Tab-separated table of C-alpha atoms in Angstrom:
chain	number	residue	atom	x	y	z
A	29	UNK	CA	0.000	0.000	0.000
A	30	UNK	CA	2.801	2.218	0.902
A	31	UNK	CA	4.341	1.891	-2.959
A	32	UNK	CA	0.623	2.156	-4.229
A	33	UNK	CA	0.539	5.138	-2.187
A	34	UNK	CA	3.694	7.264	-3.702
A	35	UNK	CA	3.524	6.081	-7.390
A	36	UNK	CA	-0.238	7.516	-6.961
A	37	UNK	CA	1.022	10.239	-5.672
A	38	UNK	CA	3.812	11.337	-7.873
A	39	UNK	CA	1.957	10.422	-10.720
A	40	UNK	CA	-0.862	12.268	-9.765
A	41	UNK	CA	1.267	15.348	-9.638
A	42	UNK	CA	2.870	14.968	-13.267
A	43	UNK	CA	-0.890	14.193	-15.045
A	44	UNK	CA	-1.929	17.199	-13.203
A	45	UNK	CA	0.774	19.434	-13.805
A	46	UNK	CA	0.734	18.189	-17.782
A	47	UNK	CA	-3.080	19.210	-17.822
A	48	UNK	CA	-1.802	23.489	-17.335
A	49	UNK	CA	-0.207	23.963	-20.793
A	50	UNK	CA	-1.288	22.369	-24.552
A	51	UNK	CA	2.050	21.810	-25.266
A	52	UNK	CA	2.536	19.428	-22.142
A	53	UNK	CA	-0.962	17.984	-21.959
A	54	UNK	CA	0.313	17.056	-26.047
A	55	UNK	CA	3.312	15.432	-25.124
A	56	UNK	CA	2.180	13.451	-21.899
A	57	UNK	CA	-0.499	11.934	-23.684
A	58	UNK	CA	1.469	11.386	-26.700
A	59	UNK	CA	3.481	8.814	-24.374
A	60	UNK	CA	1.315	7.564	-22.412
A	61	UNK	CA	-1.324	6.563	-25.300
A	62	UNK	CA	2.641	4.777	-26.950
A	63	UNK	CA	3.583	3.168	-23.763
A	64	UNK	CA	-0.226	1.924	-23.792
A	65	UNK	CA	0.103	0.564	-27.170
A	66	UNK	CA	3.504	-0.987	-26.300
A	67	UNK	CA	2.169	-2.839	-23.302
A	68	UNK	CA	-1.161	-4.199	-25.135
A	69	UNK	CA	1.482	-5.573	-28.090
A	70	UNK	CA	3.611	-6.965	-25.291
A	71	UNK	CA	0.515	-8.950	-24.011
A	72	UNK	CA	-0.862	-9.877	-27.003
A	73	UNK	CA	2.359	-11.518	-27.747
A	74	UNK	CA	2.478	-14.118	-24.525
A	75	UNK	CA	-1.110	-15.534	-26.517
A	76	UNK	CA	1.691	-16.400	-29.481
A	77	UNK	CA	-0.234	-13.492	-31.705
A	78	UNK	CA	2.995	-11.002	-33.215
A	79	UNK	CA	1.425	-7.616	-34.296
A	80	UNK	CA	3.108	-5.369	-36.159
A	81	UNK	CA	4.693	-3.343	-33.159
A	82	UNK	CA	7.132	-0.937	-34.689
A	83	UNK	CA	4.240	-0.210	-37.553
A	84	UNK	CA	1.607	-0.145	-35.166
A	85	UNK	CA	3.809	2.512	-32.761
A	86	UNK	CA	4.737	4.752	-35.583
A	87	UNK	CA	1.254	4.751	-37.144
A	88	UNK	CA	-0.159	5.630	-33.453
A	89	UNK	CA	1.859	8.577	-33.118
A	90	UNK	CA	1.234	9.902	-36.543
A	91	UNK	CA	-2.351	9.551	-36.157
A	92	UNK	CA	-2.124	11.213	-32.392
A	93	UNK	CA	0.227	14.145	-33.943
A	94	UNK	CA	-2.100	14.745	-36.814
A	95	UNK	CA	-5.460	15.458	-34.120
A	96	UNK	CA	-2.627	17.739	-32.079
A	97	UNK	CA	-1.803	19.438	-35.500
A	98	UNK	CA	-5.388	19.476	-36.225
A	99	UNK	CA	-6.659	21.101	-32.771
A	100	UNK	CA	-3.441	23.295	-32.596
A	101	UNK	CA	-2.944	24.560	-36.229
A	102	UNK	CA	-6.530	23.876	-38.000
A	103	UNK	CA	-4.680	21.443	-40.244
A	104	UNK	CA	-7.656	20.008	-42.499
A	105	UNK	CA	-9.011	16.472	-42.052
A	106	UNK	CA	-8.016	15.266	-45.115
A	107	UNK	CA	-4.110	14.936	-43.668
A	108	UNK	CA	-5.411	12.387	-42.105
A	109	UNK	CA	-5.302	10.105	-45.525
A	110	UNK	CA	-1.226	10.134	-44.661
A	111	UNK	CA	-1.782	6.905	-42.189
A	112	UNK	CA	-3.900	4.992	-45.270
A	113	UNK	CA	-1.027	3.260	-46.485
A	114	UNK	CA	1.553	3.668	-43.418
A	115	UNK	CA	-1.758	1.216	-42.287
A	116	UNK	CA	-2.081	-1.058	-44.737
A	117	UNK	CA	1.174	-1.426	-45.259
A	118	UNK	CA	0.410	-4.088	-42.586
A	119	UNK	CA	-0.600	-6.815	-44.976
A	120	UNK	CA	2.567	-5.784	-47.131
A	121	UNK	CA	4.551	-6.786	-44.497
A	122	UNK	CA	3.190	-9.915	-43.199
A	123	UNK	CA	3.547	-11.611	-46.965
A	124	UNK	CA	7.328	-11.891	-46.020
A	125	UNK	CA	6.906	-13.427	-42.046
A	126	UNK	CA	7.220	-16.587	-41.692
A	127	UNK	CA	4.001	-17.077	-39.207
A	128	UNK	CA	0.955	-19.883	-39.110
A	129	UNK	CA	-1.586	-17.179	-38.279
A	130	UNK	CA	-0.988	-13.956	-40.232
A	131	UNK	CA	-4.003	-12.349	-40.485
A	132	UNK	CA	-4.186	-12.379	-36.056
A	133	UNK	CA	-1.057	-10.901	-36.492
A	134	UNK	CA	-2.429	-8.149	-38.927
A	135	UNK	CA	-5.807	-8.366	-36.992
A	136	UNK	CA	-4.594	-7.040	-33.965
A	137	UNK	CA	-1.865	-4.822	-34.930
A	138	UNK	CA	-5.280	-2.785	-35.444
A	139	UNK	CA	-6.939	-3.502	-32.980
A	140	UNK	CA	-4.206	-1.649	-31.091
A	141	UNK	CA	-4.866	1.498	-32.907
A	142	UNK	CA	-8.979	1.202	-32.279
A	143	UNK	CA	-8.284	-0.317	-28.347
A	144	UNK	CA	-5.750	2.229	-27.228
A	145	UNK	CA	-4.770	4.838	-29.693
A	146	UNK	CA	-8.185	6.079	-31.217
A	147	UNK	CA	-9.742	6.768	-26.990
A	148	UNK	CA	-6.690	8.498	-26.005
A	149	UNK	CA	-7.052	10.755	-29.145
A	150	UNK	CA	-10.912	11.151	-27.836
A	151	UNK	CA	-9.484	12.043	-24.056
A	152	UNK	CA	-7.100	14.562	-25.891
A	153	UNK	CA	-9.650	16.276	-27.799
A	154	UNK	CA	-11.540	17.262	-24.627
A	155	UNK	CA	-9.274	19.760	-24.297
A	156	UNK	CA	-10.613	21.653	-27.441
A	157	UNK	CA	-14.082	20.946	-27.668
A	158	UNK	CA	-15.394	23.846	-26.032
A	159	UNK	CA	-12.995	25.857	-28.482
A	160	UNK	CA	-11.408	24.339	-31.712
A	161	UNK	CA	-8.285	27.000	-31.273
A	162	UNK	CA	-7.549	27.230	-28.106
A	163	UNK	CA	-6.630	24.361	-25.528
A	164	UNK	CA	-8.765	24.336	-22.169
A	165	UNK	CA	-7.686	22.474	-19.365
A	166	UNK	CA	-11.354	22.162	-17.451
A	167	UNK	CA	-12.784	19.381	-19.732
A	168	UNK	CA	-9.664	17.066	-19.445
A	169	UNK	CA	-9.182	17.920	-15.302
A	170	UNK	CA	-12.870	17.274	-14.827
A	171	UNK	CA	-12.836	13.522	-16.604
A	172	UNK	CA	-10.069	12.710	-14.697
A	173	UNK	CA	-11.957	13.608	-11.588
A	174	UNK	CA	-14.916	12.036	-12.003
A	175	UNK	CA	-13.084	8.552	-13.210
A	176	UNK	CA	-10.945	9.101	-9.879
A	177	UNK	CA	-14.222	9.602	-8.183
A	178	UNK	CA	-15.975	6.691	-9.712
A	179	UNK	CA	-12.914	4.574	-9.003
A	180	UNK	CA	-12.517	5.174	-5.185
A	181	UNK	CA	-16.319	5.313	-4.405
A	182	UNK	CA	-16.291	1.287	-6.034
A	183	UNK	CA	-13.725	-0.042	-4.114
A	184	UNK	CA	-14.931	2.212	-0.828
A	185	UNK	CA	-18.080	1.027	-1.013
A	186	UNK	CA	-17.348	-2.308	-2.584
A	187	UNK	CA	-15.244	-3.205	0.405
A	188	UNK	CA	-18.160	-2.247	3.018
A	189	UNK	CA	-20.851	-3.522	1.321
A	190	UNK	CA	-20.362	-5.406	-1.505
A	191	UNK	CA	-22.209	-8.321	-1.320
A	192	UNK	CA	-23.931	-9.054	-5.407
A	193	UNK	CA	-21.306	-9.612	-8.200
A	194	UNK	CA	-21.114	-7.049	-11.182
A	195	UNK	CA	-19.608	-9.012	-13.606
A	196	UNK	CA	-18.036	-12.858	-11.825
A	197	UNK	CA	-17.112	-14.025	-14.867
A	198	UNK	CA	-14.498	-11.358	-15.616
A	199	UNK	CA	-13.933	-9.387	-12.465
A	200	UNK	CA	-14.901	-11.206	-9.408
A	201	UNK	CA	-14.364	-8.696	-6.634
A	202	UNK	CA	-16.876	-5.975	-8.779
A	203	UNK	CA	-20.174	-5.177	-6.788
A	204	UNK	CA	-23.061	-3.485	-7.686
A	205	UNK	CA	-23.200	-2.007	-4.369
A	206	UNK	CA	-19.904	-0.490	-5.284
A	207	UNK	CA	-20.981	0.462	-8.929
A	208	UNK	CA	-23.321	2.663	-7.433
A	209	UNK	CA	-21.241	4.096	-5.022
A	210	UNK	CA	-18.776	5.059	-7.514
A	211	UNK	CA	-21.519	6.909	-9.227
A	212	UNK	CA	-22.868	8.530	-6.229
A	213	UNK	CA	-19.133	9.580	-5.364
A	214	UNK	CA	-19.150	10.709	-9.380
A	215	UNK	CA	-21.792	12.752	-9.013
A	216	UNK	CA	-20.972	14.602	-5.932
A	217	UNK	CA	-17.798	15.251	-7.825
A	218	UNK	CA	-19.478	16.436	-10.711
A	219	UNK	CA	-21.784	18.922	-8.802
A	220	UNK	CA	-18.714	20.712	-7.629
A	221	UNK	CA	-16.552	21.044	-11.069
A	222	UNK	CA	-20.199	22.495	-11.555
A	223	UNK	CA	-19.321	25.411	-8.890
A	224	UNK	CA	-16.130	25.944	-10.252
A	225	UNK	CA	-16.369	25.408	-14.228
A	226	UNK	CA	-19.494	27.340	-14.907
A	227	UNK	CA	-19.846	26.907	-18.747
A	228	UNK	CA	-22.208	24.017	-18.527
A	229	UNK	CA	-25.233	23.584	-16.487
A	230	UNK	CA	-25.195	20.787	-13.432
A	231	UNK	CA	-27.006	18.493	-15.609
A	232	UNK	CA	-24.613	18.392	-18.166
A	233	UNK	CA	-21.676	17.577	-15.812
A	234	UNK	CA	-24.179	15.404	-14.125
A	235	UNK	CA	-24.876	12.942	-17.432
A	236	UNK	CA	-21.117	13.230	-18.268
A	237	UNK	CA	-20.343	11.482	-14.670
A	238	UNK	CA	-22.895	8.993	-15.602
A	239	UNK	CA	-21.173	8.376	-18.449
A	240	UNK	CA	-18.283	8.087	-17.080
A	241	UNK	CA	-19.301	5.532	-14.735
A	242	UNK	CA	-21.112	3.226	-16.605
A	243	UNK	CA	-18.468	3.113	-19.659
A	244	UNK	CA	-15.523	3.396	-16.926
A	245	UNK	CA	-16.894	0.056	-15.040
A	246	UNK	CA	-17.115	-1.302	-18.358
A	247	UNK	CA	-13.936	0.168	-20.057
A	248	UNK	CA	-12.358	-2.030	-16.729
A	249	UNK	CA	-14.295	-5.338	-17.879
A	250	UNK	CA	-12.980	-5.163	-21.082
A	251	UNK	CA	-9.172	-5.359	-19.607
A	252	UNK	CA	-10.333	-7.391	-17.331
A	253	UNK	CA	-11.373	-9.936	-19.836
A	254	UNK	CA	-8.207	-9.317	-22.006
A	255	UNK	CA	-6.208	-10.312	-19.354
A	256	UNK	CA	-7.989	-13.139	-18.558
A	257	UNK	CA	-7.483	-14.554	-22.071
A	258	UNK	CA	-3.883	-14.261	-22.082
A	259	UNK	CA	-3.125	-15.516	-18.500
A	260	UNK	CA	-1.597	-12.167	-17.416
A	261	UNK	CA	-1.996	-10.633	-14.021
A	262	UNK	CA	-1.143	-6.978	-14.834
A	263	UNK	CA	-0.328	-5.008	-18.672
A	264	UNK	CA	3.006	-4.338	-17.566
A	265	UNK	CA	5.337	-3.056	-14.326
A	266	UNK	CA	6.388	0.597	-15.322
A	267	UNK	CA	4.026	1.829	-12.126
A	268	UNK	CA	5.351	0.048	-9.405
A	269	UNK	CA	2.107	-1.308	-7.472
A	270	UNK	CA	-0.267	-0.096	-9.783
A	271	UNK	CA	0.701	-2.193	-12.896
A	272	UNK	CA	0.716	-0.466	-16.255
A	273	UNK	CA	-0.729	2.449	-17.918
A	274	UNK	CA	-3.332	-0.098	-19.484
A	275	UNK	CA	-4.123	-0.589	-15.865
A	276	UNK	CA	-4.457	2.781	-14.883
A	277	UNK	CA	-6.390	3.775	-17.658
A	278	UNK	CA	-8.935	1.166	-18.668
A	279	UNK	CA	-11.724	2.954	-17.892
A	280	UNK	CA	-10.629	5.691	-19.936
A	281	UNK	CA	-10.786	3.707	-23.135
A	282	UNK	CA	-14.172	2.810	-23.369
A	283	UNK	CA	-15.207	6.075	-21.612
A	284	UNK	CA	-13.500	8.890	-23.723
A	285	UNK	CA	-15.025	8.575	-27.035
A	286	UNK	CA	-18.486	8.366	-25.298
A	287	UNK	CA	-17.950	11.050	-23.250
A	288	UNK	CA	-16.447	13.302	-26.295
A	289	UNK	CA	-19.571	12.315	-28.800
A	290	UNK	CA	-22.012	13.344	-26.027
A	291	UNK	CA	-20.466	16.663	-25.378
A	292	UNK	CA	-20.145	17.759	-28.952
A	293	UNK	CA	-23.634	17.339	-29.835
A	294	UNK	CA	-24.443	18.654	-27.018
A	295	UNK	CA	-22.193	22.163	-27.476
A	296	UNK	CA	-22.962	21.419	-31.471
A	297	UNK	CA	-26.377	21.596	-31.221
């Protein structure tokens, strides 16, 4: 607890600190969403599957630059046709490997982009949305929150009164009774960013927490089952106590791009 304690800490600090300045918040994320992809390639790998990795990590940051460029310098969608072939240069490539089961291989070299790359992408757009030009910090900070929120509320109230399984099959310590206390800990949350980020009504922070929540829980699932399948206890060690970044940020990867699509339409209206 004491390690789980600092590297919390510390970390804490640094994801904070990156969220102050566009230029940081870019670069963070930039890693983190490559580390990410590294450590799902690593543990696809011990199920004898061999993505693409160095294709796959290039193509990742090319597509993550190109949403920086396009947030930061109004580059025009249609730079995004670069990655077209650096992506299906895939199936180019696998022609000369020597493997049993080439189109896994192929299959989820992309399934790394569309797992880990594409949400992080989402989670970095936040940061925009209110304002195509400019970066804002208060969308990013407040998902963060809220996912912190949702995440100690579970296990506080899981640990007190958890008593009916969430989800046995793939995460046996999940309770409903702490699924809703990790929204009611979410939504306290949310009521406050309310107080101190103005530009959208209670309600609208209020559904986003929901959100949050309920694609969080599952966004956990989902790693939890991918673990499961390959026999692996944690995505990788760089956090010591925590895991990896996978880890850390499963929730965020089916949460972001739900999160992002509801807030555009509704600011988009």
């Amino acid at each position: 607890m004491k390690t789980r304690a600092i590297t919390a800490f510390f970390f804490t600090i640094v994801m904070l600190a990156s969220l102050l300045n566009g230029y940081a918040f870019t670069g963070f994320y930039l890693i983190l969403s490559i580390v990410a992809l590294l450590e799902f390639y690593k543990m696809v790998k011990i199920g004898g599957i061999r993505p693409h990795r160095n294709i796959g990590v290039f193509a990742a940051a090319v597509i993550f630059l190109l949403t920086a460029s396009y947030h930061f310098f109004q580059f025009g969608l249609k730079y995004l046709l670069l990655i077209v072939p650096l992506v299906f240069s895939v199936f180019i490539f696998e022609l000369y490997k020597k493997e049993k089961i080439p189109f896994a291989n192929i299959s989820y070299t992309f399934v790394g982009f569309i797992y880990v790359t594409v949400p992080f992408c989402f989670f970095y757009s936040l940061g925009f949305l209110a304002d195509f030009n400019n970066y804002n910090f208060h969308l990013p900070l407040a998902f963060l929150l809220m996912l912190w929120a949702s995440d100690t509320g579970a296990y506080l109230f899981g640990v007190k009164l958890g008593k009916t399984r969430l989800f046995e099959r793939h995460s046996p310590k999940k309770s409903w009774e702490g699924f809703f206390g990790g929204m009611f800990t979410s939504l306290v949350v949310s009521y406050v960013i309310s107080r101190f980020f103005p530009e959208m009504n209670p309600f609208i922070w209020a559904g986003m927490a929901v959100l949050i929540v309920c694609f969080g829980t599952l966004g956990d699932l989902v790693e939890s089952m991918l673990k499961r399948s390959l026999d692996t206890k944690d995505s990788g060690s760089f956090l010591p106590g925590h895991g990896g970044f996978l880890d850390r940020f499963d929730g965020l990867l089916i949460a972001a791009p739900v999160v992002y699509v509801y807030l555009y339409l509704i600011l988009n209206p």
